[in-house]
Amino acid sequence: MVKVFISADMEGATGVAVGAHVGSDSSDYGRMRKLLTADINAAIRGAMAGGATDFVVTDAHGKMTNILIEDLDRHARLFSGSNKPFAQMEGIGPEYAAAFFVAYHAREGTEDGLLNHTLLGNTVYEIRCNGRPFGETGINAALAGHFGVPVCLVTGDDKVAGEARELLGDIEAAQVKTSSERLVANLLPPAASSELIAARAQAAVERAGRGEIKPFQVPGPVQFEIDFKSTAGVKMACLFPTVEYLGSKSLRVRGDDYLAAFRQMWGTLIMVRACQSGAI
Ligand SMILES: [Zn+2]
Protein backbone atom coordinates (compact mmCIF):
# COMPACT_ATOMS: atom_id res chain seq x y z
CA MET A 1 0.00 0.00 0.00
CA VAL A 2 1.38 3.41 -1.00
CA LYS A 3 -0.61 6.16 0.69
CA VAL A 4 -0.72 9.80 -0.36
CA PHE A 5 -2.07 12.63 1.80
CA ILE A 6 -3.76 15.51 -0.05
CA SER A 7 -4.42 18.90 1.54
CA ALA A 8 -6.79 20.76 -0.79
CA ASP A 9 -7.27 24.51 -0.47
CA MET A 10 -9.28 26.38 -3.12
CA GLU A 11 -7.67 29.65 -4.25
CA GLY A 12 -5.19 27.77 -6.43
CA ALA A 13 -7.83 25.62 -8.16
CA THR A 14 -8.23 25.60 -11.91
CA GLY A 15 -10.50 28.49 -12.89
CA VAL A 16 -10.29 30.53 -9.67
CA ALA A 17 -9.28 34.17 -10.19
CA VAL A 18 -11.21 36.35 -7.71
CA GLY A 19 -12.53 36.14 -4.16
CA ALA A 20 -16.13 35.54 -5.25
CA HIS A 21 -15.04 32.28 -6.89
CA VAL A 22 -14.18 30.76 -3.52
CA GLY A 23 -16.96 32.24 -1.39
CA SER A 24 -19.86 29.92 -0.59
CA ASP A 25 -22.42 32.72 -1.06
CA SER A 26 -21.35 33.42 -4.64
CA SER A 27 -23.18 32.21 -7.74
CA ASP A 28 -19.87 30.98 -9.20
CA TYR A 29 -18.98 28.87 -6.15
CA GLY A 30 -20.68 25.70 -7.43
CA ARG A 31 -18.64 25.76 -10.65
CA MET A 32 -15.41 26.22 -8.72
CA ARG A 33 -16.17 23.36 -6.32
CA LYS A 34 -16.47 21.08 -9.34
CA LEU A 35 -13.18 22.34 -10.73
CA LEU A 36 -11.43 21.93 -7.36
CA THR A 37 -12.69 18.35 -7.09
CA ALA A 38 -11.52 17.68 -10.65
CA ASP A 39 -8.02 18.96 -9.76
CA ILE A 40 -7.89 16.53 -6.82
CA ASN A 41 -9.06 13.67 -9.04
CA ALA A 42 -6.38 14.53 -11.60
CA ALA A 43 -3.74 14.38 -8.86
CA ILE A 44 -5.09 11.00 -7.72
CA ARG A 45 -5.15 9.65 -11.29
CA GLY A 46 -1.55 10.70 -11.86
CA ALA A 47 -0.38 9.41 -8.50
CA MET A 48 -1.95 6.01 -9.20
CA ALA A 49 -0.06 5.84 -12.50
CA GLY A 50 3.06 6.45 -10.40
CA GLY A 51 2.25 3.60 -7.99
CA ALA A 52 0.12 5.16 -5.23
CA THR A 53 -2.85 3.12 -4.05
CA ASP A 54 -4.66 4.98 -1.24
CA PHE A 55 -5.53 8.61 -0.63
CA VAL A 56 -6.71 10.71 2.27
CA VAL A 57 -7.96 14.17 1.32
CA THR A 58 -8.49 17.04 3.76
CA ASP A 59 -10.77 19.88 2.70
CA ALA A 60 -8.67 22.92 3.65
CA HIS A 61 -10.54 26.05 2.57
CA GLY A 62 -12.95 28.26 4.50
CA LYS A 63 -15.61 26.13 6.18
CA MET A 64 -13.75 23.09 4.80
CA THR A 65 -16.86 21.72 3.09
CA ASN A 66 -15.98 22.57 -0.51
CA ILE A 67 -15.06 19.24 -2.10
CA LEU A 68 -17.91 17.37 -3.81
CA ILE A 69 -17.90 13.87 -2.33
CA GLU A 70 -20.20 12.62 -5.09
CA ASP A 71 -17.54 13.45 -7.67
CA LEU A 72 -14.45 12.39 -5.70
CA ASP A 73 -12.31 9.50 -6.92
CA ARG A 74 -13.32 6.24 -5.24
CA HIS A 75 -9.79 5.60 -3.95
CA ALA A 76 -9.97 8.64 -1.64
CA ARG A 77 -11.37 9.23 1.83
CA LEU A 78 -12.33 12.80 2.72
CA PHE A 79 -12.03 14.82 5.92
CA SER A 80 -14.80 17.43 5.69
CA GLY A 81 -15.61 20.15 8.26
CA SER A 82 -13.53 22.81 9.95
CA ASN A 83 -13.10 22.04 13.66
CA LYS A 84 -9.91 20.14 12.98
CA PRO A 85 -6.97 20.24 15.44
CA PHE A 86 -4.55 19.86 12.51
CA ALA A 87 -6.47 22.41 10.45
CA GLN A 88 -5.49 22.03 6.76
CA MET A 89 -3.53 18.87 7.59
CA GLU A 90 -6.13 16.82 9.47
CA GLY A 91 -5.30 13.14 9.04
CA ILE A 92 -1.54 13.56 8.48
CA GLY A 93 0.64 10.92 10.11
CA PRO A 94 3.76 8.86 9.50
CA GLU A 95 2.04 6.33 7.22
CA TYR A 96 2.15 8.44 4.05
CA ALA A 97 4.74 8.13 1.28
CA ALA A 98 4.07 11.66 0.11
CA ALA A 99 1.87 14.72 0.67
CA PHE A 100 0.33 16.89 -2.07
CA PHE A 101 -0.82 20.51 -1.68
CA VAL A 102 -3.61 21.02 -4.22
CA ALA A 103 -5.09 24.44 -5.11
CA TYR A 104 -2.74 26.29 -2.76
CA HIS A 105 -1.94 30.03 -2.79
CA ALA A 106 0.98 32.26 -1.84
CA ARG A 107 1.44 33.72 1.62
CA GLU A 108 0.07 37.09 2.74
CA GLY A 109 2.01 39.94 1.15
CA THR A 110 3.35 38.08 -1.90
CA GLU A 111 3.50 40.52 -4.81
CA ASP A 112 0.76 39.61 -7.30
CA GLY A 113 0.08 36.29 -5.54
CA LEU A 114 -3.49 35.33 -6.41
CA LEU A 115 -5.72 35.77 -3.35
CA ASN A 116 -2.60 35.72 -1.17
CA HIS A 117 -3.17 35.36 2.59
CA THR A 118 -1.99 33.23 5.51
CA LEU A 119 -4.51 30.90 7.22
CA LEU A 120 -7.08 33.49 8.31
CA GLY A 121 -7.13 36.24 5.70
CA ASN A 122 -9.01 38.87 7.68
CA THR A 123 -7.03 38.22 10.85
CA VAL A 124 -3.38 37.39 10.16
CA TYR A 125 -0.79 39.83 8.80
CA GLU A 126 2.31 37.64 9.15
CA ILE A 127 3.40 34.40 10.80
CA ARG A 128 7.11 33.80 11.45
CA CYS A 129 8.42 30.37 12.39
CA ASN A 130 11.79 30.70 14.14
CA GLY A 131 12.03 34.16 12.58
CA ARG A 132 11.20 33.15 9.00
CA PRO A 133 7.90 34.22 7.41
CA PHE A 134 5.79 31.16 6.61
CA GLY A 135 2.69 30.91 4.47
CA GLU A 136 0.36 27.94 4.50
CA THR A 137 2.86 26.02 2.38
CA GLY A 138 5.60 26.31 5.01
CA ILE A 139 3.32 25.86 8.01
CA ASN A 140 1.75 22.70 6.61
CA ALA A 141 4.90 21.26 5.01
CA ALA A 142 6.64 21.44 8.40
CA LEU A 143 3.72 19.58 9.97
CA ALA A 144 4.08 16.84 7.35
CA GLY A 145 7.83 16.94 7.97
CA HIS A 146 7.27 16.39 11.68
CA PHE A 147 5.86 12.98 10.71
CA GLY A 148 8.63 12.36 8.17
CA VAL A 149 6.38 12.92 5.15
CA PRO A 150 7.75 14.91 2.18
CA VAL A 151 5.55 17.35 0.28
CA CYS A 152 6.16 16.32 -3.33
CA LEU A 153 3.56 18.29 -5.33
CA VAL A 154 1.99 21.73 -5.19
CA THR A 155 -0.71 22.98 -7.59
CA GLY A 156 -1.80 26.59 -7.97
CA ASP A 157 -0.43 29.80 -9.45
CA ASP A 158 3.17 30.60 -10.37
CA LYS A 159 3.65 32.47 -7.07
CA VAL A 160 2.82 29.55 -4.77
CA ALA A 161 4.91 27.29 -6.98
CA GLY A 162 7.85 29.65 -6.47
CA GLU A 163 7.22 29.90 -2.72
CA ALA A 164 7.09 26.11 -2.38
CA ARG A 165 10.28 25.55 -4.35
CA GLU A 166 12.16 28.26 -2.47
CA LEU A 167 11.24 26.65 0.84
CA LEU A 168 11.02 22.93 0.04
CA GLY A 169 13.53 22.56 -2.78
CA ASP A 170 12.98 20.88 -6.14
CA ILE A 171 9.46 19.51 -5.67
CA GLU A 172 6.92 18.97 -8.48
CA ALA A 173 4.70 21.95 -9.28
CA ALA A 174 1.63 22.08 -11.53
CA GLN A 175 1.17 25.74 -12.39
CA VAL A 176 -2.46 25.97 -13.51
CA LYS A 177 -2.49 29.77 -13.68
CA THR A 178 -0.19 32.78 -13.87
CA SER A 179 -1.11 35.71 -11.62
CA SER A 180 -0.50 39.33 -12.54
CA GLU A 181 -2.32 40.94 -9.60
CA ARG A 182 -3.95 39.70 -6.39
CA LEU A 183 -7.26 39.47 -8.28
CA VAL A 184 -6.10 38.71 -11.86
CA ALA A 185 -4.90 35.41 -13.29
CA ASN A 186 -4.25 33.94 -16.72
CA LEU A 187 -5.95 30.55 -16.44
CA LEU A 188 -5.42 27.14 -18.00
CA PRO A 189 -8.73 25.49 -18.96
CA PRO A 190 -9.57 22.24 -17.14
CA ALA A 191 -8.77 20.03 -20.15
CA ALA A 192 -5.19 21.29 -20.05
CA SER A 193 -4.74 21.67 -16.28
CA SER A 194 -5.92 18.14 -15.50
CA GLU A 195 -3.26 16.67 -17.81
CA LEU A 196 -0.60 18.86 -16.23
CA ILE A 197 -1.62 17.98 -12.67
CA ALA A 198 -1.76 14.25 -13.43
CA ALA A 199 1.69 14.29 -15.06
CA ARG A 200 3.27 16.19 -12.17
CA ALA A 201 1.52 13.96 -9.59
CA GLN A 202 2.86 10.83 -11.29
CA ALA A 203 6.39 12.27 -11.25
CA ALA A 204 5.94 13.29 -7.59
CA VAL A 205 5.08 9.74 -6.47
CA GLU A 206 7.84 8.20 -8.58
CA ARG A 207 10.41 10.61 -7.14
CA ALA A 208 9.13 10.05 -3.60
CA GLY A 209 9.59 6.31 -4.15
CA ARG A 210 13.20 6.91 -5.12
CA GLY A 211 13.75 9.03 -1.99
CA GLU A 212 14.57 12.10 -4.07
CA ILE A 213 12.41 14.53 -2.09
CA LYS A 214 13.17 14.99 1.60
CA PRO A 215 10.69 15.94 4.33
CA PHE A 216 10.79 19.61 5.33
CA GLN A 217 11.73 19.48 8.99
CA VAL A 218 11.92 22.32 11.52
CA PRO A 219 13.87 21.02 14.52
CA GLY A 220 12.79 22.05 18.04
CA PRO A 221 12.51 24.18 20.02
CA VAL A 222 10.12 26.07 17.75
CA GLN A 223 8.56 29.49 18.17
CA PHE A 224 5.87 31.26 16.19
CA GLU A 225 5.53 35.03 16.21
CA ILE A 226 2.18 36.19 14.87
CA ASP A 227 1.35 39.71 13.68
CA PHE A 228 -2.37 40.45 13.37
CA LYS A 229 -4.23 42.96 11.23
CA SER A 230 -6.11 44.34 14.25
CA THR A 231 -5.48 44.77 17.97
CA ALA A 232 -8.79 43.05 18.80
CA GLY A 233 -8.44 39.81 20.71
CA VAL A 234 -4.65 39.89 21.05
CA LYS A 235 -4.68 40.51 24.81
CA MET A 236 -7.50 37.98 25.24
CA ALA A 237 -5.30 35.28 23.70
CA CYS A 238 -2.70 36.15 26.33
CA LEU A 239 -5.10 34.81 29.00
CA PHE A 240 -3.37 31.54 28.19
CA PRO A 241 -0.11 31.58 30.16
CA THR A 242 1.81 30.08 27.26
CA VAL A 243 0.97 33.03 24.98
CA GLU A 244 3.42 35.96 25.19
CA TYR A 245 2.30 39.52 24.46
CA LEU A 246 4.76 41.23 22.09
CA GLY A 247 2.80 44.36 21.24
CA SER A 248 -0.71 45.58 20.44
CA LYS A 249 -0.92 43.40 17.31
CA SER A 250 1.70 40.73 18.01
CA LEU A 251 2.24 37.68 20.18
CA ARG A 252 4.52 34.67 20.47
CA VAL A 253 4.01 30.98 21.26
CA ARG A 254 6.60 28.22 21.68
CA GLY A 255 6.88 24.46 21.68
CA ASP A 256 9.56 21.88 22.34
CA ASP A 257 8.95 20.49 18.87
CA TYR A 258 7.13 21.64 15.74
CA LEU A 259 3.86 19.87 16.54
CA ALA A 260 3.67 21.38 20.03
CA ALA A 261 4.33 24.86 18.64
CA PHE A 262 1.83 24.36 15.80
CA ARG A 263 -0.91 23.42 18.28
CA GLN A 264 -0.23 26.59 20.27
CA MET A 265 -0.23 28.70 17.14
CA TRP A 266 -3.44 27.30 15.66
CA GLY A 267 -5.30 27.46 18.97
CA THR A 268 -4.23 31.06 19.44
CA LEU A 269 -5.38 32.04 15.94
CA ILE A 270 -8.80 30.49 16.55
CA MET A 271 -9.06 32.42 19.85
CA VAL A 272 -8.12 35.75 18.28
CA ARG A 273 -10.46 35.27 15.33
CA ALA A 274 -13.31 34.42 17.68
CA CYS A 275 -12.68 37.65 19.60
CA GLN A 276 -12.44 39.68 16.41
CA SER A 277 -15.72 38.40 15.08
CA GLY A 278 -17.47 39.11 18.36
CA ALA A 279 -18.33 35.43 18.58
CA ILE A 280 -17.38 35.13 22.24
ZN1 LIG B 1 -5.55 29.07 2.22
Tab-separated table of C-alpha atoms and ligand atoms in Angstrom:
chain	number	residue	atom	x	y	z
A	1	MET	CA	0.000	0.000	0.000
A	2	VAL	CA	1.377	3.405	-1.001
A	3	LYS	CA	-0.612	6.161	0.694
A	4	VAL	CA	-0.718	9.803	-0.356
A	5	PHE	CA	-2.072	12.632	1.796
A	6	ILE	CA	-3.764	15.508	-0.049
A	7	SER	CA	-4.422	18.901	1.541
A	8	ALA	CA	-6.795	20.762	-0.790
A	9	ASP	CA	-7.270	24.513	-0.468
A	10	MET	CA	-9.284	26.383	-3.122
A	11	GLU	CA	-7.674	29.648	-4.247
A	12	GLY	CA	-5.192	27.773	-6.435
A	13	ALA	CA	-7.829	25.618	-8.161
A	14	THR	CA	-8.227	25.603	-11.907
A	15	GLY	CA	-10.498	28.490	-12.886
A	16	VAL	CA	-10.288	30.530	-9.669
A	17	ALA	CA	-9.282	34.172	-10.193
A	18	VAL	CA	-11.212	36.349	-7.707
A	19	GLY	CA	-12.534	36.135	-4.163
A	20	ALA	CA	-16.127	35.535	-5.249
A	21	HIS	CA	-15.042	32.284	-6.892
A	22	VAL	CA	-14.177	30.758	-3.522
A	23	GLY	CA	-16.963	32.241	-1.389
A	24	SER	CA	-19.855	29.921	-0.590
A	25	ASP	CA	-22.417	32.718	-1.055
A	26	SER	CA	-21.351	33.421	-4.636
A	27	SER	CA	-23.179	32.206	-7.738
A	28	ASP	CA	-19.866	30.983	-9.199
A	29	TYR	CA	-18.977	28.872	-6.147
A	30	GLY	CA	-20.684	25.701	-7.427
A	31	ARG	CA	-18.642	25.761	-10.646
A	32	MET	CA	-15.414	26.217	-8.723
A	33	ARG	CA	-16.172	23.364	-6.316
A	34	LYS	CA	-16.472	21.085	-9.343
A	35	LEU	CA	-13.180	22.337	-10.732
A	36	LEU	CA	-11.434	21.931	-7.359
A	37	THR	CA	-12.686	18.353	-7.087
A	38	ALA	CA	-11.517	17.683	-10.652
A	39	ASP	CA	-8.018	18.958	-9.760
A	40	ILE	CA	-7.893	16.530	-6.819
A	41	ASN	CA	-9.058	13.673	-9.042
A	42	ALA	CA	-6.375	14.533	-11.605
A	43	ALA	CA	-3.740	14.384	-8.861
A	44	ILE	CA	-5.086	10.999	-7.716
A	45	ARG	CA	-5.152	9.651	-11.287
A	46	GLY	CA	-1.555	10.697	-11.858
A	47	ALA	CA	-0.377	9.410	-8.496
A	48	MET	CA	-1.945	6.011	-9.203
A	49	ALA	CA	-0.060	5.836	-12.499
A	50	GLY	CA	3.057	6.446	-10.396
A	51	GLY	CA	2.250	3.602	-7.987
A	52	ALA	CA	0.120	5.163	-5.230
A	53	THR	CA	-2.851	3.117	-4.048
A	54	ASP	CA	-4.659	4.979	-1.235
A	55	PHE	CA	-5.525	8.607	-0.628
A	56	VAL	CA	-6.711	10.714	2.270
A	57	VAL	CA	-7.962	14.175	1.319
A	58	THR	CA	-8.487	17.038	3.758
A	59	ASP	CA	-10.771	19.878	2.699
A	60	ALA	CA	-8.670	22.917	3.655
A	61	HIS	CA	-10.543	26.053	2.572
A	62	GLY	CA	-12.954	28.261	4.502
A	63	LYS	CA	-15.615	26.125	6.175
A	64	MET	CA	-13.750	23.094	4.800
A	65	THR	CA	-16.862	21.722	3.091
A	66	ASN	CA	-15.975	22.565	-0.512
A	67	ILE	CA	-15.056	19.239	-2.101
A	68	LEU	CA	-17.914	17.366	-3.806
A	69	ILE	CA	-17.902	13.869	-2.326
A	70	GLU	CA	-20.201	12.622	-5.091
A	71	ASP	CA	-17.544	13.450	-7.674
A	72	LEU	CA	-14.453	12.392	-5.697
A	73	ASP	CA	-12.308	9.495	-6.919
A	74	ARG	CA	-13.320	6.238	-5.238
A	75	HIS	CA	-9.793	5.602	-3.949
A	76	ALA	CA	-9.966	8.637	-1.641
A	77	ARG	CA	-11.365	9.231	1.831
A	78	LEU	CA	-12.332	12.795	2.718
A	79	PHE	CA	-12.028	14.825	5.922
A	80	SER	CA	-14.799	17.429	5.686
A	81	GLY	CA	-15.608	20.147	8.263
A	82	SER	CA	-13.534	22.813	9.949
A	83	ASN	CA	-13.097	22.045	13.662
A	84	LYS	CA	-9.912	20.141	12.980
A	85	PRO	CA	-6.969	20.238	15.435
A	86	PHE	CA	-4.549	19.856	12.514
A	87	ALA	CA	-6.465	22.415	10.445
A	88	GLN	CA	-5.487	22.035	6.762
A	89	MET	CA	-3.528	18.865	7.591
A	90	GLU	CA	-6.131	16.822	9.474
A	91	GLY	CA	-5.300	13.143	9.040
A	92	ILE	CA	-1.544	13.556	8.485
A	93	GLY	CA	0.638	10.916	10.111
A	94	PRO	CA	3.764	8.861	9.496
A	95	GLU	CA	2.040	6.328	7.220
A	96	TYR	CA	2.146	8.443	4.045
A	97	ALA	CA	4.740	8.127	1.284
A	98	ALA	CA	4.067	11.663	0.113
A	99	ALA	CA	1.871	14.722	0.674
A	100	PHE	CA	0.331	16.891	-2.065
A	101	PHE	CA	-0.815	20.509	-1.679
A	102	VAL	CA	-3.608	21.017	-4.221
A	103	ALA	CA	-5.086	24.438	-5.105
A	104	TYR	CA	-2.738	26.294	-2.758
A	105	HIS	CA	-1.937	30.033	-2.793
A	106	ALA	CA	0.983	32.261	-1.838
A	107	ARG	CA	1.444	33.725	1.624
A	108	GLU	CA	0.071	37.092	2.735
A	109	GLY	CA	2.012	39.944	1.150
A	110	THR	CA	3.354	38.079	-1.898
A	111	GLU	CA	3.504	40.518	-4.809
A	112	ASP	CA	0.757	39.609	-7.305
A	113	GLY	CA	0.082	36.290	-5.543
A	114	LEU	CA	-3.486	35.326	-6.414
A	115	LEU	CA	-5.724	35.772	-3.348
A	116	ASN	CA	-2.598	35.725	-1.167
A	117	HIS	CA	-3.171	35.359	2.590
A	118	THR	CA	-1.995	33.234	5.506
A	119	LEU	CA	-4.509	30.899	7.216
A	120	LEU	CA	-7.082	33.495	8.312
A	121	GLY	CA	-7.127	36.240	5.695
A	122	ASN	CA	-9.014	38.870	7.682
A	123	THR	CA	-7.029	38.224	10.850
A	124	VAL	CA	-3.378	37.388	10.158
A	125	TYR	CA	-0.793	39.830	8.795
A	126	GLU	CA	2.310	37.639	9.150
A	127	ILE	CA	3.400	34.400	10.798
A	128	ARG	CA	7.111	33.795	11.446
A	129	CYS	CA	8.422	30.373	12.387
A	130	ASN	CA	11.786	30.702	14.137
A	131	GLY	CA	12.025	34.162	12.577
A	132	ARG	CA	11.199	33.147	9.001
A	133	PRO	CA	7.899	34.223	7.406
A	134	PHE	CA	5.794	31.158	6.611
A	135	GLY	CA	2.686	30.906	4.469
A	136	GLU	CA	0.361	27.940	4.497
A	137	THR	CA	2.857	26.015	2.377
A	138	GLY	CA	5.597	26.310	5.012
A	139	ILE	CA	3.325	25.858	8.015
A	140	ASN	CA	1.752	22.704	6.606
A	141	ALA	CA	4.895	21.262	5.014
A	142	ALA	CA	6.640	21.440	8.395
A	143	LEU	CA	3.722	19.575	9.973
A	144	ALA	CA	4.078	16.840	7.345
A	145	GLY	CA	7.826	16.939	7.966
A	146	HIS	CA	7.268	16.387	11.680
A	147	PHE	CA	5.865	12.981	10.705
A	148	GLY	CA	8.632	12.356	8.171
A	149	VAL	CA	6.380	12.922	5.149
A	150	PRO	CA	7.753	14.911	2.177
A	151	VAL	CA	5.552	17.353	0.280
A	152	CYS	CA	6.164	16.321	-3.328
A	153	LEU	CA	3.560	18.287	-5.327
A	154	VAL	CA	1.991	21.730	-5.187
A	155	THR	CA	-0.706	22.977	-7.591
A	156	GLY	CA	-1.801	26.590	-7.965
A	157	ASP	CA	-0.429	29.799	-9.455
A	158	ASP	CA	3.165	30.598	-10.369
A	159	LYS	CA	3.653	32.472	-7.071
A	160	VAL	CA	2.819	29.551	-4.774
A	161	ALA	CA	4.913	27.290	-6.984
A	162	GLY	CA	7.848	29.655	-6.468
A	163	GLU	CA	7.217	29.899	-2.722
A	164	ALA	CA	7.090	26.114	-2.383
A	165	ARG	CA	10.282	25.550	-4.347
A	166	GLU	CA	12.156	28.255	-2.466
A	167	LEU	CA	11.237	26.646	0.837
A	168	LEU	CA	11.024	22.934	0.036
A	169	GLY	CA	13.531	22.559	-2.782
A	170	ASP	CA	12.983	20.884	-6.140
A	171	ILE	CA	9.457	19.513	-5.671
A	172	GLU	CA	6.925	18.974	-8.476
A	173	ALA	CA	4.701	21.949	-9.277
A	174	ALA	CA	1.630	22.084	-11.530
A	175	GLN	CA	1.168	25.742	-12.385
A	176	VAL	CA	-2.456	25.968	-13.507
A	177	LYS	CA	-2.486	29.772	-13.681
A	178	THR	CA	-0.187	32.780	-13.869
A	179	SER	CA	-1.107	35.706	-11.625
A	180	SER	CA	-0.496	39.334	-12.538
A	181	GLU	CA	-2.323	40.941	-9.597
A	182	ARG	CA	-3.947	39.696	-6.390
A	183	LEU	CA	-7.260	39.468	-8.282
A	184	VAL	CA	-6.102	38.711	-11.858
A	185	ALA	CA	-4.895	35.409	-13.293
A	186	ASN	CA	-4.253	33.940	-16.724
A	187	LEU	CA	-5.950	30.546	-16.442
A	188	LEU	CA	-5.419	27.136	-18.003
A	189	PRO	CA	-8.734	25.493	-18.965
A	190	PRO	CA	-9.570	22.242	-17.144
A	191	ALA	CA	-8.773	20.027	-20.152
A	192	ALA	CA	-5.189	21.290	-20.047
A	193	SER	CA	-4.741	21.669	-16.277
A	194	SER	CA	-5.917	18.139	-15.502
A	195	GLU	CA	-3.256	16.668	-17.811
A	196	LEU	CA	-0.598	18.857	-16.232
A	197	ILE	CA	-1.616	17.978	-12.665
A	198	ALA	CA	-1.756	14.251	-13.433
A	199	ALA	CA	1.695	14.287	-15.062
A	200	ARG	CA	3.274	16.186	-12.167
A	201	ALA	CA	1.523	13.956	-9.594
A	202	GLN	CA	2.862	10.829	-11.289
A	203	ALA	CA	6.385	12.269	-11.246
A	204	ALA	CA	5.939	13.287	-7.593
A	205	VAL	CA	5.084	9.745	-6.466
A	206	GLU	CA	7.840	8.200	-8.578
A	207	ARG	CA	10.408	10.609	-7.142
A	208	ALA	CA	9.125	10.049	-3.599
A	209	GLY	CA	9.592	6.310	-4.153
A	210	ARG	CA	13.205	6.906	-5.120
A	211	GLY	CA	13.749	9.029	-1.988
A	212	GLU	CA	14.566	12.095	-4.067
A	213	ILE	CA	12.409	14.532	-2.091
A	214	LYS	CA	13.171	14.985	1.596
A	215	PRO	CA	10.690	15.939	4.334
A	216	PHE	CA	10.786	19.613	5.332
A	217	GLN	CA	11.732	19.478	8.990
A	218	VAL	CA	11.920	22.321	11.518
A	219	PRO	CA	13.875	21.024	14.524
A	220	GLY	CA	12.786	22.054	18.040
A	221	PRO	CA	12.511	24.177	20.019
A	222	VAL	CA	10.123	26.069	17.747
A	223	GLN	CA	8.555	29.486	18.174
A	224	PHE	CA	5.867	31.263	16.190
A	225	GLU	CA	5.530	35.032	16.206
A	226	ILE	CA	2.176	36.186	14.872
A	227	ASP	CA	1.347	39.707	13.681
A	228	PHE	CA	-2.374	40.447	13.366
A	229	LYS	CA	-4.226	42.960	11.229
A	230	SER	CA	-6.110	44.335	14.251
A	231	THR	CA	-5.482	44.770	17.974
A	232	ALA	CA	-8.788	43.048	18.800
A	233	GLY	CA	-8.437	39.807	20.707
A	234	VAL	CA	-4.649	39.891	21.049
A	235	LYS	CA	-4.683	40.510	24.811
A	236	MET	CA	-7.499	37.983	25.235
A	237	ALA	CA	-5.304	35.279	23.698
A	238	CYS	CA	-2.705	36.150	26.331
A	239	LEU	CA	-5.100	34.811	28.998
A	240	PHE	CA	-3.372	31.536	28.193
A	241	PRO	CA	-0.109	31.582	30.161
A	242	THR	CA	1.805	30.081	27.257
A	243	VAL	CA	0.972	33.027	24.977
A	244	GLU	CA	3.417	35.963	25.193
A	245	TYR	CA	2.302	39.525	24.457
A	246	LEU	CA	4.762	41.232	22.088
A	247	GLY	CA	2.795	44.362	21.240
A	248	SER	CA	-0.706	45.583	20.436
A	249	LYS	CA	-0.923	43.403	17.314
A	250	SER	CA	1.699	40.726	18.010
A	251	LEU	CA	2.244	37.680	20.180
A	252	ARG	CA	4.522	34.672	20.471
A	253	VAL	CA	4.015	30.983	21.263
A	254	ARG	CA	6.601	28.222	21.683
A	255	GLY	CA	6.878	24.459	21.676
A	256	ASP	CA	9.562	21.877	22.343
A	257	ASP	CA	8.951	20.491	18.871
A	258	TYR	CA	7.132	21.642	15.737
A	259	LEU	CA	3.863	19.868	16.537
A	260	ALA	CA	3.673	21.379	20.032
A	261	ALA	CA	4.333	24.857	18.637
A	262	PHE	CA	1.827	24.357	15.795
A	263	ARG	CA	-0.913	23.424	18.278
A	264	GLN	CA	-0.233	26.585	20.274
A	265	MET	CA	-0.230	28.697	17.136
A	266	TRP	CA	-3.439	27.301	15.662
A	267	GLY	CA	-5.303	27.462	18.972
A	268	THR	CA	-4.227	31.065	19.438
A	269	LEU	CA	-5.385	32.040	15.943
A	270	ILE	CA	-8.799	30.487	16.551
A	271	MET	CA	-9.056	32.418	19.848
A	272	VAL	CA	-8.121	35.754	18.281
A	273	ARG	CA	-10.459	35.270	15.331
A	274	ALA	CA	-13.313	34.424	17.676
A	275	CYS	CA	-12.676	37.650	19.599
A	276	GLN	CA	-12.437	39.677	16.413
A	277	SER	CA	-15.721	38.395	15.081
A	278	GLY	CA	-17.475	39.114	18.359
A	279	ALA	CA	-18.327	35.433	18.581
A	280	ILE	CA	-17.377	35.128	22.241
B	1	ZN	ZN	-5.555	29.068	2.217
